[in-house]
Short mmCIF file of C-alpha atoms and ligand atoms in Angstrom, two decimals:
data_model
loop_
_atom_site.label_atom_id
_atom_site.label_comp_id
_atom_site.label_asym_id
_atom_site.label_seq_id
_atom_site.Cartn_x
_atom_site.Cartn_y
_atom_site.Cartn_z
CA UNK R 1 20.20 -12.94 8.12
CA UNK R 2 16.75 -14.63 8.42
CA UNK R 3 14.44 -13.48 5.55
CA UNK R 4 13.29 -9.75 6.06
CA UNK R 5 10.53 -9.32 8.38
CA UNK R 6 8.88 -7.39 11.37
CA UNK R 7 10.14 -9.23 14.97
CA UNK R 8 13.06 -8.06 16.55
CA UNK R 9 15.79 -10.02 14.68
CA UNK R 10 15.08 -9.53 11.33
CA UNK R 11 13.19 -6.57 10.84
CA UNK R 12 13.10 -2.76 10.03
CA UNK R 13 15.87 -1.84 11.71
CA UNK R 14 17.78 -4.69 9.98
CA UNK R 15 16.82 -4.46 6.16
CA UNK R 16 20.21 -1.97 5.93
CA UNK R 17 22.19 -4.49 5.83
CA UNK R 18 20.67 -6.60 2.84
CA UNK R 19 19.45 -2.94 1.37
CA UNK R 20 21.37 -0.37 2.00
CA UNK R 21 19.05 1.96 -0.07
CA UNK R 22 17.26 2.09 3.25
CA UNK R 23 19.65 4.83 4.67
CA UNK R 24 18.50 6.57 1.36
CA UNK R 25 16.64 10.22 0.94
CA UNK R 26 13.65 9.25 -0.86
CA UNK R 27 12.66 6.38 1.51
CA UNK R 28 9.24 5.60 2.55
CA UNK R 29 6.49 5.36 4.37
CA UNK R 30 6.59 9.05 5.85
CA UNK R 31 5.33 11.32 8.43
CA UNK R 32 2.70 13.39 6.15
CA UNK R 33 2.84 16.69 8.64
CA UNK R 34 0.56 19.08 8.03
CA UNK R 35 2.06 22.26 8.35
CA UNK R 36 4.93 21.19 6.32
CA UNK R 37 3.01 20.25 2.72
CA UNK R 38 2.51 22.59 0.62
CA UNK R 39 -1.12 22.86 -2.18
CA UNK R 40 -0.80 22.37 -5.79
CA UNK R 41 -3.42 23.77 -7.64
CA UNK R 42 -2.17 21.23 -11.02
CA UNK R 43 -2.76 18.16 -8.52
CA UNK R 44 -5.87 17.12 -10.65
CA UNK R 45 -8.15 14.30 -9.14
CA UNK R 46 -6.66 10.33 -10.61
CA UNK R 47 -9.03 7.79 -12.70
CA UNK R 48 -8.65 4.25 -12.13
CA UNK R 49 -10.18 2.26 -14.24
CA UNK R 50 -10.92 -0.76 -13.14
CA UNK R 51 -11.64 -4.28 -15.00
CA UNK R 52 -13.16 -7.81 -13.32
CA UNK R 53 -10.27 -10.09 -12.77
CA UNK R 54 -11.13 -13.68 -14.10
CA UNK R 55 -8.07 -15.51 -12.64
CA UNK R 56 -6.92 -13.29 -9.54
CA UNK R 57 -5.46 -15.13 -6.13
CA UNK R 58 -5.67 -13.75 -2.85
CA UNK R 59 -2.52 -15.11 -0.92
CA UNK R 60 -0.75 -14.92 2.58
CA UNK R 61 2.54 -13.96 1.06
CA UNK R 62 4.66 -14.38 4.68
CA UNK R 63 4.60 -10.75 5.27
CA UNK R 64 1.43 -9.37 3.68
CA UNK R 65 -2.08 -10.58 2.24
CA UNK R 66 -2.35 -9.59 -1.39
CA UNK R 67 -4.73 -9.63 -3.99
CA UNK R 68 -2.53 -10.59 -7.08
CA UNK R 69 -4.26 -11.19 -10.59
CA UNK R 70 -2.15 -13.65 -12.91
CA UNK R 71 -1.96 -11.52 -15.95
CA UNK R 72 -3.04 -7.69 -16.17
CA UNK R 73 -5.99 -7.60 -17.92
CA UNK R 74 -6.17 -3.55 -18.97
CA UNK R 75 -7.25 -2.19 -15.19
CA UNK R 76 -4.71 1.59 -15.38
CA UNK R 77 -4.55 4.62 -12.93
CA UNK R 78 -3.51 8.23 -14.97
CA UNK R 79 -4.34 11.52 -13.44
CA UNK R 80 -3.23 13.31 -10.56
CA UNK R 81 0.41 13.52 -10.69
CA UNK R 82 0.79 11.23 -13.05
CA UNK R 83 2.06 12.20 -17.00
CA UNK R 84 1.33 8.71 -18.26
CA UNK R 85 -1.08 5.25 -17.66
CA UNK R 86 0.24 2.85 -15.31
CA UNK R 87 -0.97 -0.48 -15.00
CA UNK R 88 -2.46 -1.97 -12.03
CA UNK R 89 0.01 -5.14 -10.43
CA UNK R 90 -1.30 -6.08 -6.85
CA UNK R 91 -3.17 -5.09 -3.68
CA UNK R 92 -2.34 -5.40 -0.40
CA UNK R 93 -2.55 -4.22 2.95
CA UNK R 94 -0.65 -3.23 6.58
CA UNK R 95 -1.93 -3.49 9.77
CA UNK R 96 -1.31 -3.73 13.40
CA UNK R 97 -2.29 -5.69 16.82
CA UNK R 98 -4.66 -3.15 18.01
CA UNK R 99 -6.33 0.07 16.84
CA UNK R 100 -3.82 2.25 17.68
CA UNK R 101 -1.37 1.04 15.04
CA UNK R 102 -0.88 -0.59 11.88
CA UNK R 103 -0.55 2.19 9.15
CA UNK R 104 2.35 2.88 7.47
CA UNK R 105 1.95 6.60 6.35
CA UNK R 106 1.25 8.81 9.79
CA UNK R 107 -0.49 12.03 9.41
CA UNK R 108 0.68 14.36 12.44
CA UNK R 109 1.61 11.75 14.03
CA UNK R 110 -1.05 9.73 14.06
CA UNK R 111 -1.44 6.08 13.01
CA UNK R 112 -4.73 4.04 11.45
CA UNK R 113 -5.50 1.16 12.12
CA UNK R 114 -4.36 -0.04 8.39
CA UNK R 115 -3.58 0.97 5.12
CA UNK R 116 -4.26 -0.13 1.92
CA UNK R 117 -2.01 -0.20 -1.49
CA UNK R 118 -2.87 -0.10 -4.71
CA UNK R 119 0.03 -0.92 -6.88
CA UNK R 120 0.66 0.29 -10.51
CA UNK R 121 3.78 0.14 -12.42
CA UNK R 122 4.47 2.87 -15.80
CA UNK R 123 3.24 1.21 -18.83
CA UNK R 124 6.24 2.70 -20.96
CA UNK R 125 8.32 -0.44 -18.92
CA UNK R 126 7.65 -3.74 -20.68
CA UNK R 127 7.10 -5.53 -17.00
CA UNK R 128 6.28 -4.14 -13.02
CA UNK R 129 10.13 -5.72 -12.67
CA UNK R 130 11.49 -3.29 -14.96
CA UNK R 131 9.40 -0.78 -13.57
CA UNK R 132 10.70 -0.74 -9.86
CA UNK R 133 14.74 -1.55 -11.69
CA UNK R 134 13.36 1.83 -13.97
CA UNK R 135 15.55 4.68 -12.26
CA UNK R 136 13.68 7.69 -10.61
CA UNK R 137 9.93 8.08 -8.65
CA UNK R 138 7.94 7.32 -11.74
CA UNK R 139 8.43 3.87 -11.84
CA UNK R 140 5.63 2.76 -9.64
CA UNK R 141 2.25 4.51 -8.74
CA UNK R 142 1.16 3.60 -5.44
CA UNK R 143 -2.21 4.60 -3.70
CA UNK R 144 -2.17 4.78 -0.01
CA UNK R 145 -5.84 4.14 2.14
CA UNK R 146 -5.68 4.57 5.56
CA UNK R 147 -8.12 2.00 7.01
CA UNK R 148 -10.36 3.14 10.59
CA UNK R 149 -12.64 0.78 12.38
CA UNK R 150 -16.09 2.15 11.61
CA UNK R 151 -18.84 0.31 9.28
CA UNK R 152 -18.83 -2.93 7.14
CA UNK R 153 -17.05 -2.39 4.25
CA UNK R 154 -19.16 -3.92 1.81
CA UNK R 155 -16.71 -3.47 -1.04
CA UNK R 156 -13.96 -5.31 0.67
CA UNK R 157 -16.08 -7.50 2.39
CA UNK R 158 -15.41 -10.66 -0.43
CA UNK R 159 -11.61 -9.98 -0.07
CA UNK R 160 -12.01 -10.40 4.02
CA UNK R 161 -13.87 -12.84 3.80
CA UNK R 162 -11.24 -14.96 2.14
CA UNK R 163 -8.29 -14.34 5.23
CA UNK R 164 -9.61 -17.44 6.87
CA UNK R 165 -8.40 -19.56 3.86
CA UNK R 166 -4.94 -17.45 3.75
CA UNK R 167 -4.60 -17.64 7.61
CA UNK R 168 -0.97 -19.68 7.16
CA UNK R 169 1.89 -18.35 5.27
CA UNK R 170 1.94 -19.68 1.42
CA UNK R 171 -1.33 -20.35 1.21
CA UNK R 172 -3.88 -19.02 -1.54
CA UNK R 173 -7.22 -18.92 -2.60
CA UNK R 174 -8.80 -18.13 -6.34
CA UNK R 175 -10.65 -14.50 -5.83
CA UNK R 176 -14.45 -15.09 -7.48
CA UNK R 177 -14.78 -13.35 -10.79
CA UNK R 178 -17.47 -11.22 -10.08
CA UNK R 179 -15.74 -9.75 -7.46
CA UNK R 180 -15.29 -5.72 -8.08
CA UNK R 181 -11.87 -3.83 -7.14
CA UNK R 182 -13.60 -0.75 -8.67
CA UNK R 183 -15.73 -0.83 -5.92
CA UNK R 184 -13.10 -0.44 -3.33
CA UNK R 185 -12.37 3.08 -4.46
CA UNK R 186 -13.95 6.29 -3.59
CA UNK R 187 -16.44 7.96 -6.27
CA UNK R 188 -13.99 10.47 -6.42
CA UNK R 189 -10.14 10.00 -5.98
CA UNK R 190 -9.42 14.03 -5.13
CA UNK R 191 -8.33 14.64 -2.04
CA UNK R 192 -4.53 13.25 -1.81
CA UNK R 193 -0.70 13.88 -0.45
CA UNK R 194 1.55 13.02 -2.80
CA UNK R 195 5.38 12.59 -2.54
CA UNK R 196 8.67 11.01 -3.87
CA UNK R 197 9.89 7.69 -2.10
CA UNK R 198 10.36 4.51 -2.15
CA UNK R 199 8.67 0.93 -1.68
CA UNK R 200 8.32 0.10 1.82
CA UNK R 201 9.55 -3.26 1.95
CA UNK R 202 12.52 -4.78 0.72
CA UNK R 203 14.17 -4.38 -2.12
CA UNK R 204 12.95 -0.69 -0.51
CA UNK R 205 13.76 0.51 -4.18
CA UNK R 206 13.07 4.80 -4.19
CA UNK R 207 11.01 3.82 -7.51
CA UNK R 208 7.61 5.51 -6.45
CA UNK R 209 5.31 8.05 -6.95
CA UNK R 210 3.19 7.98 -3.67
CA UNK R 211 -0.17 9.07 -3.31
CA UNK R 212 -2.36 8.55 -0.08
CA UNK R 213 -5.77 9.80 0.10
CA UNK R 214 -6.48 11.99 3.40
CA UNK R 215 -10.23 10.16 3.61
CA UNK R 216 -9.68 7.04 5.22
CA UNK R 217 -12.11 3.95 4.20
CA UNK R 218 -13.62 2.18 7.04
CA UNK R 219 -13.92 -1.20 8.35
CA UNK R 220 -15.70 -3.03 11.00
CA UNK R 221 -14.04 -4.16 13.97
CA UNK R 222 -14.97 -7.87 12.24
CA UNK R 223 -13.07 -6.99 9.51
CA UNK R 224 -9.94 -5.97 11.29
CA UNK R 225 -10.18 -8.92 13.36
CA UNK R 226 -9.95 -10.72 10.52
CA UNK R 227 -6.18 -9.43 9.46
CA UNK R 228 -5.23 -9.66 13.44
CA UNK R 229 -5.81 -13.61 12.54
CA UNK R 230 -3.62 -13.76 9.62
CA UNK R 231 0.05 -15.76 11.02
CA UNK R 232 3.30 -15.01 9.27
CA UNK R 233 6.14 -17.10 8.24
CA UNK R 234 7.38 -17.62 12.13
CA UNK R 235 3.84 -18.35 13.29
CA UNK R 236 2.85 -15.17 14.63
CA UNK R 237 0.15 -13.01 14.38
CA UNK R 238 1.51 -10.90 11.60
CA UNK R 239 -0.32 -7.66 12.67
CA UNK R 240 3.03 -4.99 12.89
CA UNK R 241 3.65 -5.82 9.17
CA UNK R 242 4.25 -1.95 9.12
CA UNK R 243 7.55 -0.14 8.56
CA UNK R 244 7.87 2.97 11.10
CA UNK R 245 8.53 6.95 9.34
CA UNK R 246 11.71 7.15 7.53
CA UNK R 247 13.16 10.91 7.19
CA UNK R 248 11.95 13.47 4.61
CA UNK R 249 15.35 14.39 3.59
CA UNK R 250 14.75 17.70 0.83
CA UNK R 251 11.78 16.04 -0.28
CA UNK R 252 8.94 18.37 -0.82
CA UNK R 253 5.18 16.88 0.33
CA UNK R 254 2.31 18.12 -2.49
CA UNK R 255 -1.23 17.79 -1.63
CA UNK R 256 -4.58 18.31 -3.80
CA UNK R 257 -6.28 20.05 -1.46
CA UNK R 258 -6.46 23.23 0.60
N1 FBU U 301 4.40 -1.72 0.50
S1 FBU U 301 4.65 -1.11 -1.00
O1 FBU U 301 3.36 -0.75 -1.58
O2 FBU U 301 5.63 -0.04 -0.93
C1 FBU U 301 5.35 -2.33 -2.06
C2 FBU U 301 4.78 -2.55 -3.32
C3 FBU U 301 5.35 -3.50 -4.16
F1 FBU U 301 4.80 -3.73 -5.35
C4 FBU U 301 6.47 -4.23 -3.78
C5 FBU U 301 7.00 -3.98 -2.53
F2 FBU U 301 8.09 -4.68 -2.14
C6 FBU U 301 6.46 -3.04 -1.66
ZN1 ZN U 302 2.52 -1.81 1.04
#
């Protein structure tokens, strides 16, 4: 099989047969339905904290754009649903050809435009590779952003600007110093769904503890024309880089708010 991807010939439908984890019951992204989650008055609001990255590339991976630090430098996510500190790996986002698609997590239904992952892997592994190999949903803490067209987003306006210079597959660029993750991130990190599954992509390992925020962060139209530009491995537009809903199985959906 051609590597994993999105077009017809190589992708979700066909990452069974590679990873057959992704006929599994705690697979992911999900259809976050409303009526069906249920309020959890111990769902506390998460702390990131955040550190400046000195040596962090932004790269056009074949299948994603990611923001991807060399080393971790102290930046950890606790809170929430979480009973210890995880350590932040990577950023990186989904997206589709138009406005009317392009998340991953659906709520009722509907798609965003994008959405955004934060990725943090349980500090009591030695490594984020022995985190997602770690058994169970507590390997890997991943924050979900759905992403609407709306205003400039100032915060992730240094990280946009830099698609241009990732446009082709393999390519990289050295993120400047000063720039500030923290700053991505609502003030407050309260309002969430949270749920057992699974990394979306292959190895599709059912490793994490999800949590998407119900707030979506906004982007300008510029800014979303900027990932619509982005070309994957084959050479084409690699807007669709989303997997569709898998099923909930017994899974139960928590949220933090009423
Ligand atoms: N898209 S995702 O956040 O589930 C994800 C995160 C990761 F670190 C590795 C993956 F293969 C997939
Ligand atoms: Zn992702």
């Amino acid at each position: 099989m051609a590597p994993w991807g999105y077009e017809k010939d190589n992708g979700p439908a066909h990452w069974h047969k590679d990873c057959p984890i992704a006929n599994g019951k705690n697979q992911s992204p999900i259809d976050l339905i409303n009526g069906e989650v249920k309020y959890d008055s111990g769902l506390k609001p998460l702390t990131a904290k955040y550190v400046p990255f000195s040596d962090a590339k932004f790269l056009n991976n074949g299948h994603s754009v990611q923001f991807q630090p060399s080393a971790g430098n102290g930046s950890e996510l606790t809170g929430g649903p979480l009973a210890v500190k995880y350590n932040f790996e990577q950023f990186h986002f989904h997206w589709g050809n138009n406005d009317t698609e392009g998340s991953e997590h659906r709520v009722d239904g509907k798609m965003y435009p994008a959405e955004l992952h934060f990725v943090h892997w349980n500090s009591t592994n030695p490594s984020f590779k022995d985190a997602v190999g770690s058994g169970g949903p507590n390997g890997l803490a991943v924050l979900g952003f759905f992403l609407k067209v709306g205003a400039e987003n100032a915060a992730l306006k240094p990280i946009t600007d830099l698609i241009p210079k990732v446009k082709d597959a393999g390519t990289s660029v050295t993120v400047p110093s000063n720039f500030d993750m923290q700053a991505i991130l609502p003030a407050t990190l309260t309002d969430y769904y949270t749920y057992d599954g699974s990394l979306t992509t292959p190895p599709l390992a059912e490793c994490v503890k999800w949590i998407v925020f119900k707030q979506p962060l906004e982007v300008s139209a510029a800014q979303m024309e900027a990932f619509r530009s982005v070309i994957n491995r084959d050479g084409k537009p690699m807007g669709g880089n989303y997997r569709p809903p898998c099923p909930l199985h017994d899974r139960a959906v928590k949220t933090s708010f009423k």
